[in-house]
XYZ file of C-alpha atoms in Angstrom:
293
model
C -16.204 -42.177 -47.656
C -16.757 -38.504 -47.242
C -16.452 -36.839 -43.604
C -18.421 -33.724 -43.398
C -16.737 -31.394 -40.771
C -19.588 -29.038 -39.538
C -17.953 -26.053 -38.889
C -16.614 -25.381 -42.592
C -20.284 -24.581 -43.377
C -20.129 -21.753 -40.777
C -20.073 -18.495 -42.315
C -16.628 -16.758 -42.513
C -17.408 -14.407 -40.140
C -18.231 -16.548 -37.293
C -15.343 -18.295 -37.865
C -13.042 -15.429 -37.281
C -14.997 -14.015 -34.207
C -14.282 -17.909 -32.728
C -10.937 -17.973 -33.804
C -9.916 -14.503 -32.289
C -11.947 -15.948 -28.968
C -9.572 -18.800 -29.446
C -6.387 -16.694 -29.496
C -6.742 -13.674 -27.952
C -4.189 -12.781 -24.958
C -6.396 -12.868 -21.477
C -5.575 -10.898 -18.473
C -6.123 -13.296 -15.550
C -6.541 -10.268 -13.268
C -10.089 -9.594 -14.804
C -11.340 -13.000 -13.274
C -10.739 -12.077 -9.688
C -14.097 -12.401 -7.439
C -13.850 -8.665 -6.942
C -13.944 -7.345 -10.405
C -17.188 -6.080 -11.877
C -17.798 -5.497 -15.731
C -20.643 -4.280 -17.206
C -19.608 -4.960 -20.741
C -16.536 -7.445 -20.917
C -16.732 -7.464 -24.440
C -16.025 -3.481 -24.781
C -13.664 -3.585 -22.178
C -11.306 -6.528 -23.953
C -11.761 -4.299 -27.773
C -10.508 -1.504 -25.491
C -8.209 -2.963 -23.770
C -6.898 -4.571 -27.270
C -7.105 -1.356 -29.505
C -4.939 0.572 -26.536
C -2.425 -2.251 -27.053
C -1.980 -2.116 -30.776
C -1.834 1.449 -30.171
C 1.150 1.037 -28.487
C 2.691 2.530 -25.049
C 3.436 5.919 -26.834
C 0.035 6.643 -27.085
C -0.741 6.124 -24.001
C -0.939 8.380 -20.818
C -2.257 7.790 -17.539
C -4.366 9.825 -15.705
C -5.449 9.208 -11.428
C -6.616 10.462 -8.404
C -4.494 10.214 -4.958
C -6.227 9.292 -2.031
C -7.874 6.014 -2.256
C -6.868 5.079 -5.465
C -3.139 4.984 -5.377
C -3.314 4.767 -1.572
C -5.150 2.436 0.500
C -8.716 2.385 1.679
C -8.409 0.599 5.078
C -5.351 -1.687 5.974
C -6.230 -4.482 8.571
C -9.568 -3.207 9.204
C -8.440 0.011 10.074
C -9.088 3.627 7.744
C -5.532 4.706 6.151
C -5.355 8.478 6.491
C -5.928 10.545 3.521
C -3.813 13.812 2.769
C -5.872 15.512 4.850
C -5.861 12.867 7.102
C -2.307 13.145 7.989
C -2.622 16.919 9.169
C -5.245 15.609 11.929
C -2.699 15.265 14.417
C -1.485 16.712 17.359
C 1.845 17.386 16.093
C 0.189 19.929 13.748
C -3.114 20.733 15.007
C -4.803 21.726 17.881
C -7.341 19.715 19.974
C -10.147 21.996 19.110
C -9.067 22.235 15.394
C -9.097 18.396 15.229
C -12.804 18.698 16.741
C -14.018 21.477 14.165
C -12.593 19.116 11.425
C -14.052 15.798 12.314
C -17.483 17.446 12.755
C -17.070 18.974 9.023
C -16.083 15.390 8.044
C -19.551 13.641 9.660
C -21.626 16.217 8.013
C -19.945 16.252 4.576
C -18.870 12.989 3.662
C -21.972 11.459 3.832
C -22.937 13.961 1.388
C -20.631 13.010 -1.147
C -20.770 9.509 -1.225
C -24.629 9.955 -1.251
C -25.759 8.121 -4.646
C -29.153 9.505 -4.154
C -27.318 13.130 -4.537
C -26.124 14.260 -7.876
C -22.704 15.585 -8.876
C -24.527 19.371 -9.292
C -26.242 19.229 -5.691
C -23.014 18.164 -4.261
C -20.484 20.535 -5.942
C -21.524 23.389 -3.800
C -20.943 21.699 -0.625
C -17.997 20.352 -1.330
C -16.774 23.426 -2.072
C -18.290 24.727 1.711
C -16.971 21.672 3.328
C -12.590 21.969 1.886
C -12.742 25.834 1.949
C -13.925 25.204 5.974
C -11.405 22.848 6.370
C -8.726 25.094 5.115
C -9.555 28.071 6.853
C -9.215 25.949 9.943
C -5.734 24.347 8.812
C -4.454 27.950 7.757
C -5.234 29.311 11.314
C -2.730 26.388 12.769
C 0.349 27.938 11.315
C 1.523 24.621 10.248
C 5.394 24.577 9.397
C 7.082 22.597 6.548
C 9.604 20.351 8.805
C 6.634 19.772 10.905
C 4.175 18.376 8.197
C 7.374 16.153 7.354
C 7.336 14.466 10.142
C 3.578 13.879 10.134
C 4.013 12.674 7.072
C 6.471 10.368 8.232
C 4.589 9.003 11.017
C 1.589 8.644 9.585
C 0.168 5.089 9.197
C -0.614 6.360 5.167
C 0.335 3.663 2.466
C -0.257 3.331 -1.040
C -1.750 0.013 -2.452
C 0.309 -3.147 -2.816
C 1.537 -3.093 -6.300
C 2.305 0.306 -6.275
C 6.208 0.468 -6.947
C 5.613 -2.336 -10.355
C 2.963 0.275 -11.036
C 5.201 3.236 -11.057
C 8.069 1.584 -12.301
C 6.950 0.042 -15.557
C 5.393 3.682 -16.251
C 8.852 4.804 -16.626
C 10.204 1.972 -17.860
C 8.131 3.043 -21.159
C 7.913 6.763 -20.553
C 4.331 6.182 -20.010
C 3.582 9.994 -18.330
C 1.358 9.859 -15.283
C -1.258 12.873 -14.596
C -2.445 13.134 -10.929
C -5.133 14.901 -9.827
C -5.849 15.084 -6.467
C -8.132 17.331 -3.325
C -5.334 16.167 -0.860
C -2.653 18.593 0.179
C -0.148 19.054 -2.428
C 2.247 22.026 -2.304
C 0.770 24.297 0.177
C 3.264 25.872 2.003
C 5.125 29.374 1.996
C 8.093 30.542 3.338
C 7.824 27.246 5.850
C 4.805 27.806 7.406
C 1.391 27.192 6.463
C -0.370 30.985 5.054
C -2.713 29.772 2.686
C -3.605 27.215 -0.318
C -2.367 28.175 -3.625
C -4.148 27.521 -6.732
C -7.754 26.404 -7.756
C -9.501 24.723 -5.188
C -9.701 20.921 -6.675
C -12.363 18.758 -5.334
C -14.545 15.390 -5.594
C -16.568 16.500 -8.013
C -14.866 19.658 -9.949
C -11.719 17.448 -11.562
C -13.091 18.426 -14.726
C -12.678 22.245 -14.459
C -8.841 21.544 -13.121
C -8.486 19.242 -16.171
C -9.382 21.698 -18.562
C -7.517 24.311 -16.880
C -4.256 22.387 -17.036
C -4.746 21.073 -20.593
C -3.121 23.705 -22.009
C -0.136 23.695 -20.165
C 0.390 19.825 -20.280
C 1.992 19.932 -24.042
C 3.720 17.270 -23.681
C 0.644 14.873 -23.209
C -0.496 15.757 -26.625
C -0.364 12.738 -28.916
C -1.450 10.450 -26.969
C -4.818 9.805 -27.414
C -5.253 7.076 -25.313
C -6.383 7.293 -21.713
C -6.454 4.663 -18.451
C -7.565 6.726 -15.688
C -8.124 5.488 -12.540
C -10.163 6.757 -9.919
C -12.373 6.262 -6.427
C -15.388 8.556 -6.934
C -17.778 9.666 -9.924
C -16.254 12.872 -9.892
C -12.865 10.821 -11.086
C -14.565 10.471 -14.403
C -14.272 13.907 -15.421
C -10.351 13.991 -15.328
C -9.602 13.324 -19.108
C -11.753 15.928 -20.080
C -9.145 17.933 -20.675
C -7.589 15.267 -23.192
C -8.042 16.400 -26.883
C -8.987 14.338 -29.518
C -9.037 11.548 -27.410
C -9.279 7.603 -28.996
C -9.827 5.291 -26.400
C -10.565 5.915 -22.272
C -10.917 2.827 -20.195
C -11.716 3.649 -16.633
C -11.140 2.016 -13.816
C -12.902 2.412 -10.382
C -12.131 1.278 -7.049
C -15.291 0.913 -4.907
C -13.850 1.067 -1.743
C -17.159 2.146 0.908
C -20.681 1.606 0.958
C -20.405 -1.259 -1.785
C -24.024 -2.435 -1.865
C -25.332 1.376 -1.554
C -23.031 2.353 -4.845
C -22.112 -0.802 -6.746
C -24.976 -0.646 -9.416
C -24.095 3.243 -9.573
C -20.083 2.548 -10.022
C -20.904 -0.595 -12.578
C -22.733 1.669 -15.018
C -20.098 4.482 -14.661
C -17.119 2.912 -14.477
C -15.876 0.083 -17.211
C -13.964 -1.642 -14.550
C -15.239 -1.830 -10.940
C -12.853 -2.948 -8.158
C -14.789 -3.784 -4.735
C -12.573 -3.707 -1.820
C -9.269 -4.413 -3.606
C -6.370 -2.660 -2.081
C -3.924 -3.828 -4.335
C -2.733 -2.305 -7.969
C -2.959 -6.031 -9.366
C -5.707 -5.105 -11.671
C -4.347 -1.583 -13.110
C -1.224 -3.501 -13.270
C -1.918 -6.003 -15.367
C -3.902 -3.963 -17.648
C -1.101 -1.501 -18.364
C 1.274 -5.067 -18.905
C -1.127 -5.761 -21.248
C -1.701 -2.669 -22.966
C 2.178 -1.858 -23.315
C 3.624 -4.873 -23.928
C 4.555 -5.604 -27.952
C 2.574 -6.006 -30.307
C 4.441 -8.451 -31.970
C 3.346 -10.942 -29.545
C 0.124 -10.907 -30.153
């Protein structure tokens, strides 16, 4: 008696797309409730290409505030960079007034998705030079913004130190780009902002102007960037001759408003995750050997 098995009559190539659906690594992460895809399939051939790639190919490139920090911790905003200055210990009362009125005007603004990246660049760029020009006026000095800093209820997401520990663990370089405060002071007290002005939605410009100077980032051609806004997108522009970019958003505010918006932008969405679970077991996944596999 002859058993016919089905399946051997399947053409070869069918067989080999079920077989690698059979045996492909997963990364359990990607099935949490708030993860949104809008192509799994062109996320995983990333994800996998990025992996047989290997870890020296691969840099990483993210944005500060509310993507390595937290969004809101028990219901309550975490300060930004900015943030952390609002406080008596460096500012006035009057100051802290001027800047939370710039802050209700603006902010709406950019997290408008009705409002396009070009409408909003120019007040953006209205809004942080305000907000300087206020901050410079303060005098602010370096041992003082220490101890705000200190203080400060700021945190970065859970996850954070696995995140920034396997990075070195396989010289993985990590490229920030961020509008918070970075180095701003002179001589110990606040005199003026150095540098270009870097904002929401002009990452691209600072990319490209910092290209050249990042030698060290050339050959690898593969890019996870991570990121809280549109604007975030632009950030590997500067990357030449790039091979594979898988991006990875965290929708933190106005979910319903953006989450359509985010979903076709982004190839990873995270709503209201304040943890590094995801980004961390994507980098596992993309550095670990490929011998395994």
């Amino acid at each position: 008696m002859v058993y016919h098995i089905p399946w051997i009559y399947t053409p070869v190539r069918t067989v080999l797309a079920i077989w690698h659906q059979l045996t492909k690594t997963e990364i359990p992460e990607l099935a949490k409730c708030s993860v949104l895809m809008r192509e799994r399939s062109r996320v995983e051939e990333t994800i996998h290409a990025m992996q047989r790639a290997g870890a020296c190919n691969l840099q990483v490139i993210s944005d500060f505030d509310m993507t390595l920090t937290k969004f809101a911790h028990n219901g309550k905003r975490v300060p930004t960079t900015h943030n952390i200055l609002d406080t008596r210990l460096l500012i006035n009362e009057d100051c802290t007034k001027k800047m939370r009125e710039l802050l209700n005007t603006y902010y709406p603004i950019e997290i408008d998705p009705g409002r396009s990246a070009e409408e909003k660049l120019p007040l953006m760029v209205e809004w942080w030079t305000k907000v300087h020009e206020l901050l410079i006026q303060q005098r602010i000095r370096k041992d003082m913004l220490a101890q705000a800093v200190k203080e400060s209820s700021a945190m970065l997401r859970d996850g954070y130190k696995v995140f920034f520990d396997h990075l070195e663990e396989q010289q993985v370089p990590l490229l920030i780009f961020s509008a918070g405060v970075g180095d701003v002071l002179e001589e110990g007290v606040l005199q003026a902002f150095k540098g270009q002005l870097i904002h929401t939605f002009n990452k691209r410009e600072g990319a490209l102007s910092h290209a050249a100077g990042l030698r060290e980032l050339q050959g690898r051609p593969n890019v996870l960037l991570l990121g809280d806004s549109l604007g975030d997108l632009t950030m590997a522009d500067g990357v030449a001759e790039h091979q594979n970019i898988l991006t990875i958003g965290f929708l933190n505010d106005q979910v319903e408003e953006r989450k359509e918006l985010y979903i076709n932008s982004f190839d990873i969405v995270l709503v209201k995750d304040e943890t590094m679970d995801v980004p961390n077991a994507v980098l596992r996944y993309i550095t670990s050997s490929r011998d395994n596999k």
